[in-house]
Structure formats: C-alpha cells, structure tokens
Amino acid sequence: MPELRSLLAAATARLGERADAELLLLHVLQQPRSWLFTHADDELDTDVQTAFSALVERRAAGEPVAYITGRRGFWSLELEVTPATLIPRPETELLVELALQRLLPDAACSVADLGTGSGAIALAIARERPHAQVVATDASTDALAVARRNAQRHTLGDVAFLHGDWLAPLAGRQFDLIVSNPPYIEAADPHLVQGDLRFEPVGALASGTEGLDDIRRIVRDAHVHLHPGGWLLFEHGWNQGDATRALLDSAGYTEVFTAQDLEHRDRVSGGRRGG
Ligand code: GLN
C-alpha cells in the first residue's frame, strides 16, 4: 500500500499545486491540516486511495477545489460552498475590515449584506460584532439555503436572511452600514470562460458591458436605506475605482473613497449618507 507522502507527491505532480492536493486528501480523510505532518508515513488503504484519485481527476478536469470539498475558509470561519454560491476570496476580507472599522465593538448597530452568497461577509461581521443586527439578501434561494446553514453551523448572533434582488427585500428599512460584493466583471471578459470562474454562478460574477450594472443599481438604491451618516461599502474590480467614486459622488454620498487590497489594487469603494 502506498504511503501518504508518495500519494500526495503524485497528486501534486498531476495538479501542479500541492495545496490543492492536500485539501483533497484531507477531505477524503476528514482530518485537519495539522494531521498531515504526523502521518506522512502512514499507509493508506485502497478505499482512501480510490476516493482520493477520483477527486484529483475532478480537479484536473477543472472543477474548483472548494466545490469538490464543499468548504472554503473565509475570515475565521469555515464555510459551506456549493455551485449556487461564489467561492469566497481572500481579497474580500478587505471589505470586512473596512466594515468593522465603522462599527463600534460594543454598540448595537444594523448592517445589510446585499447578495450574500455563502453568507461570508454577513457572518464574518456577525462574528466580530455580536451586538449587530445583520440582514443578508440574495436573489438565489439556493444560495440563501447555504448561507442559512453556515449561520447555523457557527451559531452566530442576529443574522436574518431575505430573498430578493439587492435592496428589494429591505423596503422601508434603514441601516448604519450596507455592504456588498456584487458581480462586477465585464460580460465579455474572457476569464469568465476559463479556470475556476467557469464553474461559478455567472450571475454572481458578470454585470453588463462595463461590469457596473449592479453597482450602479446598488449605489442608486442604497442611499435611502441608510441612516444619516451611514456607510455604503462595496467591492469592485481593480480598474473600477474612478468609475465607482464618480457614481457615489453623483448620487450624493459624502466622504467617498477607494481602498486598495494587499496587492495595491483598487478593490473597495464607499461613501456616506450626509447627515
Ligand atoms: N473577484 C472575483 C474575480 O475577479 C469576482 C467576484 C465578483 O464579481 N464579485 O474572480
């Protein structure tokens, strides 16, 4: 029987990515990553080997690791993801950080996350701000089911999930903070038909010819849903900082800004409802 070490080396060679091979093997074994270091010499039985090579072949055919394992880490949370949800990305943690900077740790506050997908942003905020009342919306009932399971799994405070497009389910309500990671890729971007993106819901990725259709709607519609002084913050593409600030300015937001991610690319813009 082959040792774990050699199985992993072969899978790494096949996939060109050791991290992917490890995640798939740990998923088959249902073990945490720390387990690998103390079990490299273990011999793995045939069932494990067969199951592992089936997953390696799915990955080799292009399927994202997160959809194969049904899991992805975001912030301090391990989240369930399915093909109904976007796979949470590390750069989106910037949006969470900027949101937390605007929410006092011990004060009651209200937050809306538009197009929550797996619930990543809403649940990270709920984890860090236990006094926050968080509402998350999504147009996909399948995505909302995943987000609800993620909320239950982590037994996080006050998070409600509502079905509908962007702000539609929030009629008559106002918030201290509205956040969103909307779709923002240009509809003709060739990346949409390459790599992992092929497997993700296109409605969560692409948004019209300039990628700005949904951001335009959110900027326009969010203003009346903010308390005076409340913030709108949203993620966008590296080349959309100027355009999104112009949208925020002309919709009457104040303190309009763009923040850059760890790779120094424009990533999140926002503004405040005047007092
Ligand atoms: N950041 C993602 C990507 O470029 C897109 C996510 C989104 O459209 N919200 O792959």
Coordinates of C-alpha atoms and ligand atoms in Angstrom, one line a residue:
M1 CA 0.0 0.0 0.0
P2 CA 1.4 3.5 -0.8
E3 CA 2.3 5.9 1.8
L4 CA 0.5 9.2 2.3
R5 CA 3.7 11.0 1.3
S6 CA 4.1 9.4 -2.1
L7 CA 0.3 9.7 -2.9
L8 CA 0.5 13.4 -2.1
A9 CA 3.6 13.8 -4.2
A10 CA 2.0 12.1 -7.2
A11 CA -1.2 14.2 -6.9
T12 CA 0.9 17.4 -6.6
A13 CA 2.7 16.5 -9.8
R14 CA -0.7 15.8 -11.5
L15 CA -2.3 19.0 -10.4
G16 CA 0.8 21.3 -10.3
E17 CA -0.4 22.6 -6.9
R18 CA 0.4 21.0 -3.6
A19 CA -2.2 23.0 -1.6
D20 CA -5.0 21.6 -3.8
A21 CA -3.7 18.0 -3.4
E22 CA -3.5 18.4 0.4
L23 CA -7.1 19.9 0.6
L24 CA -8.5 17.0 -1.4
L25 CA -6.7 14.3 0.6
L26 CA -7.7 15.9 3.9
H27 CA -11.3 16.0 2.7
V28 CA -11.2 12.2 2.0
L29 CA -9.6 11.5 5.3
Q30 CA -11.8 14.1 7.2
Q31 CA -8.7 15.4 9.0
P32 CA -7.4 18.9 9.8
R33 CA -4.2 20.1 8.0
S34 CA -2.0 19.6 11.1
W35 CA -2.7 15.9 10.8
L36 CA -0.5 15.6 7.7
F37 CA 2.7 16.4 9.4
T38 CA 2.5 13.5 11.9
H39 CA 1.1 11.0 9.4
A40 CA 3.3 11.3 6.3
D41 CA 4.5 7.7 6.7
D42 CA 1.0 6.2 7.1
E43 CA 0.0 3.6 4.6
L44 CA -3.4 4.5 3.1
D45 CA -5.9 1.7 2.3
T46 CA -7.3 1.2 -1.1
D47 CA -10.6 2.8 -0.4
V48 CA -9.0 6.1 0.5
Q49 CA -6.6 5.9 -2.4
T50 CA -9.5 5.3 -4.9
A51 CA -11.6 8.1 -3.4
F52 CA -8.6 10.5 -3.5
S53 CA -7.7 9.8 -7.1
A54 CA -11.3 10.4 -8.2
L55 CA -11.2 13.8 -6.6
V56 CA -7.8 14.6 -8.1
E57 CA -9.2 13.7 -11.5
R58 CA -12.1 16.1 -11.0
R59 CA -9.7 18.9 -10.1
A60 CA -7.5 18.0 -13.0
A61 CA -10.7 18.4 -15.2
G62 CA -11.0 22.0 -13.9
E63 CA -13.5 21.8 -11.0
P64 CA -12.7 24.2 -8.2
V65 CA -11.4 22.6 -5.0
A66 CA -13.9 24.4 -2.9
Y67 CA -16.8 22.9 -4.9
I68 CA -15.3 19.4 -4.7
T69 CA -14.8 19.6 -0.9
G70 CA -17.8 21.9 -0.3
R71 CA -15.8 24.0 2.0
R72 CA -13.8 27.2 2.0
G73 CA -12.2 29.3 4.8
F74 CA -13.1 33.0 5.0
W75 CA -12.1 35.3 7.8
S76 CA -12.1 32.9 10.9
L77 CA -14.9 30.8 9.5
E78 CA -15.1 27.6 7.6
L79 CA -18.0 27.9 5.2
E80 CA -20.0 25.5 3.2
V81 CA -20.0 26.5 -0.5
T82 CA -21.9 25.0 -3.4
P83 CA -22.0 25.8 -7.1
A84 CA -25.0 28.1 -6.2
T85 CA -22.6 30.4 -4.4
L86 CA -19.5 32.3 -5.4
I87 CA -16.4 30.9 -3.7
P88 CA -15.3 33.4 -1.0
R89 CA -12.0 35.1 -1.9
P90 CA -9.3 36.4 0.5
E91 CA -9.4 39.9 -1.1
T92 CA -13.0 40.3 0.1
E93 CA -11.6 40.3 3.7
L94 CA -10.7 43.9 3.0
L95 CA -14.4 44.7 2.7
V96 CA -15.0 43.1 6.1
E97 CA -12.1 45.1 7.7
L98 CA -13.4 48.4 6.3
A99 CA -16.9 47.5 7.6
L100 CA -15.6 46.6 11.1
Q101 CA -13.7 50.0 11.3
R102 CA -17.1 51.6 11.0
L103 CA -18.9 49.5 13.7
L104 CA -18.1 50.1 17.4
P105 CA -17.4 46.7 19.1
D106 CA -19.9 47.0 21.8
A107 CA -22.7 49.1 20.3
A108 CA -25.9 48.0 18.8
C109 CA -25.9 48.6 15.0
S110 CA -27.7 47.5 11.9
V111 CA -26.0 46.0 8.8
A112 CA -27.2 44.8 5.5
D113 CA -25.2 42.5 3.2
L114 CA -26.5 42.5 -0.4
G115 CA -26.1 39.4 -2.5
T116 CA -24.7 37.4 0.4
G117 CA -24.0 34.1 -1.5
S118 CA -22.5 31.7 1.1
G119 CA -23.0 34.4 3.8
A120 CA -19.3 35.1 4.1
I121 CA -19.4 38.8 4.6
A122 CA -22.5 38.9 6.8
L123 CA -21.3 36.1 9.0
A124 CA -17.8 37.5 9.4
I125 CA -19.3 40.8 10.6
A126 CA -21.7 39.0 12.9
R127 CA -18.8 37.0 14.4
E128 CA -16.8 40.2 15.2
R129 CA -19.8 42.4 16.2
P130 CA -22.1 40.3 18.4
H131 CA -24.4 43.3 19.0
A132 CA -25.0 43.9 15.3
Q133 CA -28.3 43.2 13.7
V134 CA -27.4 41.7 10.4
V135 CA -29.7 41.2 7.4
A136 CA -28.4 39.3 4.3
T137 CA -30.2 39.3 1.0
D138 CA -29.8 37.1 -2.1
A139 CA -31.8 36.6 -5.3
S140 CA -30.9 32.9 -5.3
T141 CA -32.9 30.7 -2.9
D142 CA -30.3 28.0 -3.3
A143 CA -27.6 30.4 -2.1
L144 CA -29.7 31.6 0.8
A145 CA -30.1 28.0 1.9
V146 CA -26.3 27.6 2.0
A147 CA -25.9 30.9 3.9
R148 CA -28.5 29.8 6.5
R149 CA -26.7 26.6 7.0
N150 CA -23.5 28.5 7.5
A151 CA -25.1 30.7 10.1
Q152 CA -26.5 27.7 12.0
R153 CA -23.2 25.9 11.8
H154 CA -21.4 28.8 13.5
T155 CA -24.3 29.7 15.8
L156 CA -23.8 33.4 15.1
G157 CA -25.9 36.1 16.7
D158 CA -28.6 38.0 15.0
V159 CA -28.5 37.3 11.3
A160 CA -31.6 37.2 9.1
F161 CA -31.8 36.1 5.5
L162 CA -34.2 37.5 3.0
H163 CA -34.9 36.5 -0.6
G164 CA -34.7 39.1 -3.3
D165 CA -32.6 41.3 -5.6
W166 CA -30.2 43.7 -3.8
L167 CA -32.3 46.1 -1.7
A168 CA -35.7 44.9 -2.9
P169 CA -36.4 42.8 0.3
L170 CA -35.5 45.8 2.5
A171 CA -38.4 48.2 1.7
G172 CA -38.8 50.8 4.4
R173 CA -35.8 49.8 6.4
Q174 CA -32.6 51.8 7.1
F175 CA -29.2 50.6 8.2
D176 CA -26.0 52.0 9.7
L177 CA -23.9 50.1 7.1
I178 CA -24.7 48.4 3.8
V179 CA -22.0 46.1 2.3
S180 CA -21.9 44.1 -0.9
N181 CA -19.6 42.1 -3.1
P182 CA -21.7 42.3 -6.2
P183 CA -20.9 40.9 -9.6
Y184 CA -18.6 43.4 -11.4
I185 CA -16.8 41.5 -14.2
E186 CA -17.3 42.8 -17.8
A187 CA -19.7 40.4 -19.6
A188 CA -17.2 39.9 -22.4
D189 CA -14.2 39.2 -20.1
P190 CA -12.5 36.0 -21.5
H191 CA -11.7 35.0 -17.9
L192 CA -15.4 34.1 -17.4
V193 CA -14.9 31.0 -19.6
Q194 CA -11.6 30.0 -18.1
G195 CA -10.3 28.3 -15.0
D196 CA -12.4 28.2 -11.8
L197 CA -14.7 31.0 -12.9
R198 CA -16.4 28.7 -15.5
F199 CA -17.9 26.8 -12.6
E200 CA -19.2 29.7 -10.6
P201 CA -22.6 31.3 -11.0
V202 CA -22.3 33.8 -13.8
G203 CA -24.9 36.0 -12.2
A204 CA -22.6 36.4 -9.2
L205 CA -19.6 37.4 -11.5
A206 CA -20.6 39.3 -14.6
S207 CA -22.6 42.6 -14.7
G208 CA -23.2 44.2 -18.1
T209 CA -20.7 45.5 -20.7
E210 CA -18.6 47.5 -18.2
G211 CA -19.3 45.3 -15.2
L212 CA -21.0 48.1 -13.5
D213 CA -24.7 47.4 -14.0
D214 CA -25.3 46.0 -10.5
I215 CA -23.0 48.5 -8.7
R216 CA -25.0 51.3 -10.4
R217 CA -28.2 50.0 -9.0
I218 CA -26.8 49.4 -5.6
V219 CA -25.3 53.0 -5.4
R220 CA -28.6 54.5 -6.6
D221 CA -30.9 52.4 -4.3
A222 CA -28.9 52.2 -1.1
H223 CA -28.9 55.9 -0.3
V224 CA -32.5 55.9 1.1
H225 CA -31.8 52.7 3.0
L226 CA -29.0 54.3 5.1
H227 CA -29.5 56.2 8.3
P228 CA -28.0 59.7 8.1
G229 CA -24.2 59.2 8.4
G230 CA -24.5 55.5 7.4
W231 CA -22.0 53.9 5.1
L232 CA -22.2 52.1 1.8
L233 CA -19.2 49.9 1.0
F234 CA -18.8 47.5 -1.9
E235 CA -16.1 45.5 -3.7
H236 CA -15.2 46.1 -7.3
G237 CA -12.6 45.4 -10.0
W238 CA -9.1 46.8 -10.0
N239 CA -10.0 49.2 -12.8
Q240 CA -13.3 50.4 -11.5
G241 CA -12.2 52.8 -8.7
D242 CA -12.6 56.0 -10.7
A243 CA -16.0 55.0 -12.1
T244 CA -17.4 53.9 -8.8
R245 CA -16.3 57.0 -7.0
A246 CA -18.0 59.1 -9.7
L247 CA -21.2 57.1 -9.2
L248 CA -21.1 57.7 -5.5
D249 CA -20.3 61.4 -5.9
S250 CA -23.2 62.0 -8.3
A251 CA -25.6 60.0 -6.1
G252 CA -24.9 62.5 -3.2
Y253 CA -22.7 60.3 -1.0
T254 CA -20.0 62.2 1.1
E255 CA -16.5 61.1 2.2
V256 CA -16.3 59.0 -0.9
F257 CA -13.1 56.9 -1.0
T258 CA -11.4 53.8 -2.6
A259 CA -9.3 51.4 -0.7
Q260 CA -6.6 49.1 -2.1
D261 CA -6.1 45.4 -1.4
L262 CA -2.8 43.8 -0.3
E263 CA -1.7 43.8 -3.9
H264 CA -2.2 47.6 -4.1
R265 CA -5.1 47.3 -6.5
D266 CA -8.3 49.3 -6.1
R267 CA -10.7 46.9 -4.5
V268 CA -13.4 48.5 -2.3
S269 CA -15.1 51.9 -2.6
G270 CA -17.6 53.6 -0.4
G271 CA -19.3 56.7 0.8
R272 CA -21.6 58.0 3.5
R273 CA -25.1 59.4 3.5
G274 CA -24.8 63.0 4.5
G275 CA -26.1 63.9 8.0
Ligands
GLN1 N1 -13.1 38.9 -7.5 C1 -13.7 37.9 -8.4 C2 -12.8 37.6 -9.6 O1 -12.3 38.5 -10.2 C3 -15.1 38.5 -8.9 C4 -16.0 38.5 -7.8 C5 -17.2 39.3 -8.1 O2 -17.5 39.6 -9.3 N2 -17.8 39.8 -7.1 O3 -12.6 36.5 -9.8

